[in-house]
Amino acid sequence: MTLVGTTPRGTTPPPRLPVREKSTARHRAGTGLSPMLTRLAAERATGVLERERGSLYLAEGRVVHAESPYAPGLDVLLLTHGTLDPTVWREAVERADQEYGAARLLLDAGRIPRGALELCHLGALYDAAYFALAPSSAPGRFVYGAGHWLGALRPVPVDALERETLRRRELLERLWPDPLADGAPLLRSEAVAAPAATARQNAVLALVNGVRTASDIARELGRQAFHTLVDVRRLAAAGLLSALLPPPPPVAPAAPDPPRGIPMPRVNDPDITLLKRLRDALEAL
Amino acid sequence: MPGIDECLLEAMRLPGARGAALVDWTSGLALGSVGEFPGGDHEVAAAEAAEVARLTAEQRAFTPDHGEDDRADPPVEDLIISNRDSYHLLRFVPTSFDSSVFLHVWLGRSDGNLALARIRLGEMAGRLVLG
């Protein structure tokens, strides 16, 4: 996948061409998302890496499955729209063992086309990994030897997964640079001259009720959480949606020193939202 | 039943095929790719193709006439881009689950057969998810 150029001895190497971030050196040292994961990939480890916001299952250093409470599982994706019958799924999960994972049982029994299962599985894997690899405050923990009942279907190299996760972060940042809407309850808002929402965005908007978060909506739609985040950020950029701010943290009764500078009021004032959008747009110029 | 790789290898047997990929148009991720791609980087090619596919899938102007069926997802079947030396054929893959994927085939213009590729790619998209 990565080409490494060589220069004959005794010749001056040509000037370096500008390259993307994916340079070989950076590549080898890992992307810095999780040094532990990079090390596990190098030693071809098998087991599960448990991080604050999700788990990655490795088999011989490659990622075979990922789970996160923030992303709908493979079962949700497959069952919500009736791709697979819930009893068939339950049976496969119950019968799965070390040798025959649930994926293989389903495929051998002809319950689902291989392409459909691979598509759903890869979607769920990258989706959960996006959250599992999010910056965390606690160190990860690796349990050697632990397998997953699904079994290996289409293992993904760690560096490809990390690269994709970073690319996804950048994509969201480009769409709308405020990450608040990713985890907070969402509210519809009135927008002046907003672009018309697409069919997929309308499905998201219809479920916005001031309580559900993007992850909740993804689960209801049987849709990948990252796909939902993309629409949420686009809708936020269009002014059609905003995040309900969390209540301010309780303040000690007599705070001696007020913090320096002007504290940001934490209210859902449309004017402030507009000002923030203006500021972000100006910064982006 | 074909998996992603078998499907892409089948696409590579089309006359003039240079590269084939299965791409998610919401995220820009290449779920699988074989052969070569313009610029030599299949990840960049996938992200760029995804952007075009997304815009096409989202525009009302390209949806079929009896538009009340909003559930026909995606509304577009395929997208053809041609330049002096090659064709790009992007075929949307309808699935029973929620997804946003398309098959992307890059064909050499001199030996590629666009009509045949359209028909075959449609069949492959169906077999990939329906078995």
XYZ file of C-alpha atoms in Angstrom:
416
model
C 0.000 0.000 0.000
C 2.814 2.464 0.882
C 5.576 2.915 -1.622
C 9.040 3.681 -0.383
C 11.267 5.394 -2.898
C 14.985 4.628 -3.030
C 17.787 6.826 -4.249
C 20.883 5.296 -5.828
C 24.068 5.793 -3.790
C 26.154 8.820 -4.600
C 23.342 10.892 -6.057
C 21.666 13.827 -4.430
C 18.148 12.921 -3.467
C 15.556 15.042 -5.237
C 13.798 17.639 -3.097
C 11.023 16.185 -1.044
C 7.590 16.519 -2.524
C 4.864 17.702 -0.221
C 3.064 14.692 1.162
C -0.011 14.121 3.223
C 0.273 13.431 6.950
C 0.473 9.755 6.093
C 4.257 9.871 5.729
C 6.177 6.681 6.255
C 7.903 7.796 9.443
C 4.703 8.869 11.090
C 3.103 5.731 9.832
C 5.630 3.528 11.554
C 5.528 5.367 14.821
C 1.754 5.012 14.834
C -0.674 7.860 14.609
C -0.484 8.578 18.301
C -4.120 7.616 18.830
C -3.178 4.761 21.099
C 0.481 3.824 21.534
C -0.701 0.673 23.283
C -2.676 -0.389 20.216
C 0.322 0.238 17.965
C 2.469 -1.938 20.242
C -0.156 -4.690 20.325
C -0.340 -4.664 16.543
C 3.447 -4.962 16.324
C 3.543 -7.967 18.643
C 0.583 -9.537 16.785
C -1.406 -9.800 19.994
C -4.770 -11.493 20.403
C -7.267 -10.230 22.954
C -9.402 -7.253 23.755
C -8.302 -3.660 24.344
C -10.727 -1.981 26.700
C -10.738 1.789 26.582
C -12.909 4.420 28.192
C -15.378 4.706 25.323
C -15.256 1.264 23.753
C -13.373 -1.973 23.137
C -11.304 -3.253 20.244
C -10.958 -7.002 19.670
C -7.661 -8.084 18.154
C -6.662 -11.348 16.513
C -2.953 -11.642 15.689
C -2.537 -7.896 15.787
C -5.456 -7.042 13.531
C -8.809 -5.658 14.578
C -11.622 -8.175 14.126
C -14.374 -6.406 16.015
C -15.161 -3.235 17.945
C -17.861 -2.249 20.365
C -18.830 1.036 21.967
C -21.809 2.167 24.030
C -21.926 5.212 21.730
C -22.389 3.202 18.507
C -25.205 0.781 17.651
C -23.962 -2.797 17.580
C -23.986 -5.107 14.585
C -27.217 -6.620 15.936
C -28.983 -3.243 15.819
C -27.844 -2.607 12.241
C -28.969 -6.056 11.098
C -32.233 -6.357 13.023
C -33.746 -2.852 12.864
C -34.659 -3.057 9.180
C -35.382 -6.773 9.182
C -32.214 -7.855 7.362
C -31.981 -10.711 9.803
C -34.621 -12.392 11.933
C -34.037 -11.755 15.676
C -34.476 -15.454 16.583
C -31.921 -16.481 13.939
C -29.483 -13.943 15.347
C -30.034 -15.070 18.945
C -29.533 -18.700 18.010
C -26.262 -17.949 16.232
C -24.975 -15.910 19.195
C -25.902 -18.690 21.649
C -24.362 -21.474 19.576
C -21.161 -19.581 18.825
C -17.947 -20.964 20.322
C -14.206 -20.475 19.853
C -14.118 -22.456 16.629
C -17.367 -21.418 15.005
C -18.119 -17.753 15.552
C -21.630 -16.411 15.067
C -20.664 -14.900 11.710
C -19.576 -18.267 10.345
C -22.709 -19.977 11.665
C -24.922 -17.416 9.943
C -23.023 -17.693 6.664
C -22.843 -21.491 6.668
C -26.581 -21.692 7.292
C -27.173 -19.269 4.405
C -29.046 -16.858 6.666
C -27.427 -13.753 5.209
C -25.391 -13.039 2.071
C -21.695 -12.739 2.795
C -21.467 -9.281 1.216
C -24.287 -7.920 3.372
C -22.751 -9.284 6.570
C -19.268 -7.995 5.671
C -20.667 -4.567 4.856
C -22.614 -4.317 8.101
C -19.765 -5.717 10.147
C -17.131 -3.359 8.709
C -19.522 -0.465 9.169
C -20.093 -1.374 12.824
C -16.367 -1.978 13.380
C -15.156 1.389 12.067
C -18.097 3.082 13.764
C -17.401 1.700 17.243
C -13.640 2.138 16.776
C -14.144 5.849 16.111
C -15.514 6.198 19.638
C -13.216 3.638 21.254
C -10.199 5.571 19.961
C -11.502 8.940 21.127
C -9.178 10.768 23.514
C -9.688 9.373 26.991
C -8.692 10.347 30.476
C -8.088 6.788 31.675
C -5.460 4.359 30.368
C -6.608 1.363 28.318
C -6.441 -2.222 29.510
C -5.599 -5.241 27.385
C -6.850 -8.731 28.183
C -4.765 -11.311 26.326
C -6.469 -14.243 24.670
C -10.033 -12.985 24.871
C -11.886 -13.653 21.623
C -15.222 -12.379 20.396
C -18.239 -14.597 19.812
C -18.717 -13.153 16.349
C -15.463 -14.631 15.067
C -13.168 -13.068 12.503
C -14.876 -11.917 9.347
C -12.738 -9.299 7.681
C -9.829 -8.212 9.916
C -8.709 -4.598 9.620
C -5.052 -3.568 10.075
C -4.523 -1.267 13.050
C -2.839 1.471 11.021
C -5.725 1.574 8.538
C -8.197 1.863 11.395
C -6.252 4.651 13.099
C -5.848 6.550 9.842
C -9.567 6.306 9.160
C -10.426 7.420 12.696
C -8.234 10.510 12.331
C -9.749 11.233 8.922
C -13.228 11.012 10.436
C -12.307 13.471 13.172
C -11.065 15.908 10.551
C -14.215 15.418 8.484
C -16.470 16.322 11.410
C -14.245 19.256 12.321
C -14.542 20.551 8.751
C -18.334 20.209 8.676
C -18.927 22.116 11.899
C -16.161 22.756 14.409
C -18.254 22.405 17.571
C -18.130 18.886 19.060
C -20.814 19.677 21.636
C -23.620 18.251 19.493
C -21.898 14.850 19.403
C -22.857 13.811 22.901
C -25.514 16.219 24.142
C -29.312 15.994 23.822
C -30.360 17.696 20.597
C -32.912 20.416 19.948
C -34.430 21.589 16.690
C -33.998 25.259 15.979
C -35.563 27.738 13.617
C -33.197 28.782 10.901
C -33.526 31.584 8.448
C -32.792 30.641 4.837
C -31.416 27.252 5.824
C -30.701 24.765 3.037
C -33.321 22.034 2.682
C -32.495 18.933 4.682
C -31.888 15.725 2.744
C -34.055 12.627 3.163
C -31.515 11.041 5.505
C -31.210 14.251 7.502
C -34.993 14.509 7.790
C -35.021 11.061 9.359
C -32.580 12.358 11.981
C -34.485 15.616 12.519
C -37.747 13.728 13.043
C -36.265 12.054 16.116
C -34.753 15.183 17.659
C -36.805 15.937 20.777
C -34.571 17.656 23.309
C -33.788 14.358 25.038
C -32.168 12.053 22.478
C -28.483 12.345 21.697
C -26.959 11.567 18.301
C -26.126 8.042 19.522
C -29.729 7.488 20.633
C -31.002 8.602 17.234
C -28.523 6.322 15.465
C -29.774 3.372 17.486
C -33.421 4.158 16.703
C -32.668 4.459 12.998
C -30.485 1.345 12.938
C -27.850 3.594 11.427
C -24.134 3.971 12.134
C -23.471 6.565 14.824
C -20.792 8.293 12.766
C -23.219 8.646 9.852
C -25.628 10.274 12.260
C -22.890 12.571 13.586
C -22.122 13.709 10.041
C -25.760 14.687 9.544
C -25.981 16.259 13.001
C -22.952 18.440 12.307
C -24.279 19.416 8.883
C -27.654 20.284 10.404
C -25.946 22.263 13.160
C -23.959 24.149 10.530
C -27.217 24.899 8.706
C -28.696 26.200 11.958
C -31.480 23.589 11.955
C -30.328 21.926 15.126
C -28.472 22.757 18.292
C -27.192 20.951 21.317
C -28.902 21.309 24.629
C -26.130 22.513 26.884
C -25.523 20.490 30.014
C -26.525 22.221 33.264
C -23.649 24.209 34.753
C -21.608 22.307 37.315
C -22.693 23.098 40.879
C -20.705 26.033 42.200
C -19.401 26.102 45.750
C -21.533 28.556 47.801
C -18.951 31.209 48.447
C -16.433 30.994 45.668
C -13.620 33.244 46.882
C -11.967 34.197 43.623
C -14.077 34.590 40.522
C -12.187 33.176 37.524
C -10.228 35.702 35.537
C -11.704 36.889 32.290
C -15.328 36.947 31.302
C -17.117 33.660 31.959
C -19.101 32.345 28.997
C -22.809 32.275 29.795
C -24.069 28.734 29.419
C -27.479 29.329 27.889
C -29.212 28.225 24.738
C -29.595 31.754 23.453
C -30.059 31.789 19.665
C -28.079 35.040 19.483
C -25.130 33.419 21.158
C -25.404 30.417 18.871
C -25.405 32.789 15.931
C -22.413 34.687 17.296
C -20.528 31.433 17.822
C -21.285 30.410 14.255
C -20.099 33.800 13.030
C -16.917 33.529 15.051
C -16.244 30.012 13.757
C -16.924 31.078 10.184
C -14.556 34.050 10.542
C -11.865 31.860 12.062
C -12.272 29.428 9.215
C -11.562 32.175 6.633
C -22.207 -16.168 -2.106
C -19.740 -13.434 -2.929
C -18.128 -11.271 -0.304
C -16.702 -7.793 -0.898
C -13.409 -9.080 -2.316
C -15.034 -11.528 -4.743
C -17.320 -8.759 -5.944
C -14.405 -6.397 -6.581
C -12.370 -9.085 -8.337
C -15.354 -9.759 -10.577
C -15.533 -6.050 -11.386
C -11.841 -6.169 -12.330
C -12.675 -8.718 -15.023
C -14.671 -6.077 -16.912
C -12.910 -5.068 -20.133
C -10.567 -2.156 -19.484
C -10.928 -2.246 -15.699
C -8.055 -0.477 -13.912
C -9.392 -0.403 -10.368
C -12.493 -1.223 -8.356
C -13.580 -0.199 -4.871
C -16.527 -0.365 -2.520
C -16.894 3.012 -0.837
C -19.100 4.488 1.885
C -20.299 7.876 0.676
C -21.094 9.320 4.087
C -17.679 8.751 5.620
C -15.546 8.424 2.478
C -14.128 5.099 3.676
C -13.048 2.474 1.128
C -14.431 -0.784 2.544
C -12.401 -2.670 -0.023
C -10.359 -1.886 -3.108
C -8.374 -3.735 -5.779
C -6.246 -2.592 -8.698
C -4.988 0.939 -9.151
C -6.560 4.333 -8.736
C -5.890 7.786 -10.131
C -3.134 9.509 -8.200
C -1.958 6.130 -6.900
C -3.773 6.421 -3.574
C -7.001 4.493 -3.264
C -7.947 6.167 0.026
C -7.815 9.649 -1.470
C -9.662 8.482 -4.596
C -12.372 6.928 -2.407
C -12.850 10.094 -0.358
C -13.128 12.223 -3.499
C -15.520 9.843 -5.244
C -17.601 9.686 -2.063
C -18.078 13.440 -2.109
C -19.458 13.348 -5.659
C -21.654 10.347 -4.864
C -23.062 12.033 -1.774
C -23.950 15.211 -3.639
C -25.615 13.184 -6.383
C -27.599 11.053 -3.959
C -28.816 14.104 -2.039
C -29.983 16.352 -4.857
C -33.723 16.403 -5.439
C -33.165 17.081 -9.146
C -31.838 13.572 -9.686
C -34.595 11.651 -7.927
C -37.083 9.755 -10.103
C -40.410 11.359 -10.925
C -42.832 9.674 -8.543
C -40.969 11.286 -5.702
C -43.360 10.503 -2.877
C -41.505 7.254 -2.237
C -38.806 8.784 -0.072
C -37.740 5.368 1.069
C -36.153 4.433 -2.235
C -32.690 4.883 -0.848
C -30.589 5.862 -2.670
C -32.714 7.471 -5.384
C -29.927 7.327 -7.988
C -28.774 4.113 -9.686
C -25.431 5.078 -11.066
C -23.185 7.929 -12.009
C -20.921 8.101 -15.044
C -17.916 10.388 -15.271
C -15.777 10.399 -18.384
C -12.550 12.131 -19.255
C -10.117 11.949 -22.191
C -8.636 8.614 -21.261
C -10.987 6.879 -18.831
C -14.446 6.337 -17.439
C -15.509 6.250 -13.811
C -18.656 4.336 -13.069
C -20.201 4.710 -9.615
C -23.006 2.267 -8.853
C -25.105 2.813 -5.720
C -25.764 -0.371 -3.771
C -29.289 -0.645 -2.353
C -29.284 -2.639 0.900
C -31.940 -3.996 3.223
C -30.108 -2.366 6.150
C -29.204 1.299 6.551
C -26.068 2.079 4.569
C -24.584 4.475 2.053
C -22.265 2.519 -0.218
C -21.413 2.453 -3.887
C -19.232 0.414 -6.197
C -16.626 2.449 -8.048
C -14.980 1.096 -11.193
C -12.279 2.903 -13.148
C -12.154 1.871 -16.813
C -9.648 2.662 -19.533
C -11.427 4.545 -22.289
C -9.923 2.672 -25.257
C -10.830 -0.825 -24.083
C -13.615 -0.110 -21.610
C -17.227 -0.853 -22.504
C -19.453 1.504 -20.581
C -22.771 -0.136 -21.499
C -21.568 -3.576 -20.494
C -19.990 -2.245 -17.308
C -23.254 -0.569 -16.289
C -25.224 -3.787 -16.662
C -22.626 -5.973 -14.951
C -22.049 -3.583 -12.071
C -25.789 -3.447 -11.406
C -25.886 -7.242 -11.234
C -22.847 -7.329 -8.958
C -24.364 -4.755 -6.596
C -27.457 -6.925 -6.309
C -25.537 -10.150 -5.731
C -23.268 -8.529 -3.146
C -26.086 -7.849 -0.711
C -28.821 -10.234 -1.841
C -26.699 -13.318 -2.432
